[in-house]
Short mmCIF file of C-alpha atoms in Angstrom, two decimals:
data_model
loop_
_atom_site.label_atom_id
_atom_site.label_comp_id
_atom_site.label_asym_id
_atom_site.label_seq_id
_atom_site.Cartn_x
_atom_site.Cartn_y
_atom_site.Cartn_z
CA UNK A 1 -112.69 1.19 -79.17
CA UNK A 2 -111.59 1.27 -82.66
CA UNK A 3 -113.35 0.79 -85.53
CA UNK A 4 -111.42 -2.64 -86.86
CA UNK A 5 -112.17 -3.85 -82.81
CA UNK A 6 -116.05 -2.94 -83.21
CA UNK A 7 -115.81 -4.73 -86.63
CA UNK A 8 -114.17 -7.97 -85.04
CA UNK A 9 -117.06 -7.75 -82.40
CA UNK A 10 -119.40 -7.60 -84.77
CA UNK A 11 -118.50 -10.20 -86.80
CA UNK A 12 -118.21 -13.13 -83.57
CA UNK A 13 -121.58 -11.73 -82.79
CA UNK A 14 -123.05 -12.84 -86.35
CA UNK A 15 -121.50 -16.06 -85.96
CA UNK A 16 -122.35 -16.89 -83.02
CA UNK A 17 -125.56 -16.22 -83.82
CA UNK A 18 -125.60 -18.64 -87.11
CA UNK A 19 -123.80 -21.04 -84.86
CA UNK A 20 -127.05 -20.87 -82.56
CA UNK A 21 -129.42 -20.65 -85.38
CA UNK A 22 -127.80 -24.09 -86.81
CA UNK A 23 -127.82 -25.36 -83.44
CA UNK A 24 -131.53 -25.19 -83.13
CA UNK A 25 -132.31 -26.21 -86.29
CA UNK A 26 -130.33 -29.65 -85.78
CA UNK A 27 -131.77 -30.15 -82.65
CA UNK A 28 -135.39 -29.55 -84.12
CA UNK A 29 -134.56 -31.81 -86.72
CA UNK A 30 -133.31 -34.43 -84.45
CA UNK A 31 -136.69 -34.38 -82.62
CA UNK A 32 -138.89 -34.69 -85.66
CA UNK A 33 -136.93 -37.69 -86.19
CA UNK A 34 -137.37 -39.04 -83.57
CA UNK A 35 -140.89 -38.60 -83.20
CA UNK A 36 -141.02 -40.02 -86.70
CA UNK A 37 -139.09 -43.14 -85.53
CA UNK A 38 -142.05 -43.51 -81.89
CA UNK A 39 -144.41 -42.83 -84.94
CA UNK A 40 -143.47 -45.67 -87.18
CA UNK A 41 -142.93 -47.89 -84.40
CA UNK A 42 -146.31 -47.32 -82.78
CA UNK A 43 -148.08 -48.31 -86.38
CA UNK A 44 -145.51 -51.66 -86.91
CA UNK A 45 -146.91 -52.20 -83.34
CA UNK A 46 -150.67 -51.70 -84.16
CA UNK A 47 -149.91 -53.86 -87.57
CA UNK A 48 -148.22 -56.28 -85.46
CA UNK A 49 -151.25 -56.72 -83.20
CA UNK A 50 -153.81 -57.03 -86.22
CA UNK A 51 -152.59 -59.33 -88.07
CA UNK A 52 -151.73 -61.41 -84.99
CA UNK A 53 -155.58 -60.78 -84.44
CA UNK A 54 -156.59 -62.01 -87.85
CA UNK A 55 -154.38 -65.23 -87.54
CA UNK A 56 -155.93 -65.51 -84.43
CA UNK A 57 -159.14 -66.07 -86.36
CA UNK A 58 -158.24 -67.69 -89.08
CA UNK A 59 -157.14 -70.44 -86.80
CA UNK A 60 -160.47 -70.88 -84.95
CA UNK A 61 -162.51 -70.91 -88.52
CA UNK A 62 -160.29 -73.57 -89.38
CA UNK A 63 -160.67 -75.55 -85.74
CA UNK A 64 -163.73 -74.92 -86.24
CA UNK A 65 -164.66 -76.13 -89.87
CA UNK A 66 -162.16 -79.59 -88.52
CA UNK A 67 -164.73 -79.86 -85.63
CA UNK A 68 -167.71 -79.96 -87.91
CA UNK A 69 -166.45 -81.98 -90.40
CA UNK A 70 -165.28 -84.79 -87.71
CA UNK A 71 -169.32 -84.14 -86.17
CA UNK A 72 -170.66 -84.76 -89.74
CA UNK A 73 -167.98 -88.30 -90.29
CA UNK A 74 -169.07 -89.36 -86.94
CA UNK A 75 -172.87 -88.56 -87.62
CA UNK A 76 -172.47 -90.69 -91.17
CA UNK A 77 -170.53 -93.29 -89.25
CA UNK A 78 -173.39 -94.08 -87.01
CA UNK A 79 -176.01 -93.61 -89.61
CA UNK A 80 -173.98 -96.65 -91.89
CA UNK A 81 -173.46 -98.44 -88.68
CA UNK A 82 -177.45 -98.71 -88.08
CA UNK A 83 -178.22 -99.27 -91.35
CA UNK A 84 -175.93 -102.07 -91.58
CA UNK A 85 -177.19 -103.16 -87.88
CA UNK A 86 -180.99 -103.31 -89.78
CA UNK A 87 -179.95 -105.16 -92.57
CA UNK A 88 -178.52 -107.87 -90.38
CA UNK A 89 -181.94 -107.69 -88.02
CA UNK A 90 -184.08 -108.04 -91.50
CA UNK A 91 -181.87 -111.12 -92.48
CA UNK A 92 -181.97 -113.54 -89.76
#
């Protein structure tokens, strides 16, 4: 083998291997993105979920407040309604 051969060898050799290095990193990059990407999804998912939660609740404070404020009209309905039933008793 001559030297300029064992020179030529050499030199595919150290490319190849920077090829491979390069390779690896790209590919280790492309995982950590998409790990990044399951990541991110997995919290918008978990946001998602809360605040469906929360308007969840918010709803049944407000069904709830409507239910006690159509209680409290329909308590002062029949509280008018027996006063005004008395009044008529005391004036005949």
């Amino acid at each position: 083998m001559t030297f300029v051969m064992y020179e030529k060898m050499k030199k595919k050799k150290k490319n190849n291997n920077n090829n491979n290095k390069k390779k690896e990193e790209q590919e280790r990059e492309q995982e950590e993105q998409e790990e990044e990407g399951k990541e991110q999804e997995e919290e918008e998912e978990k946001e998602g979920k809360e605040q469906e939660e929360e308007e969840g609740k918010e709803q049944e404070e407000e069904e709830e407040k409507l239910q006690q404020q159509q209680q409290q009209q329909q308590i002062t309905k029949k509280h008018q309604l027996r006063g005004r039933t008395r009044r008529k008793i005391n004036r005949k």
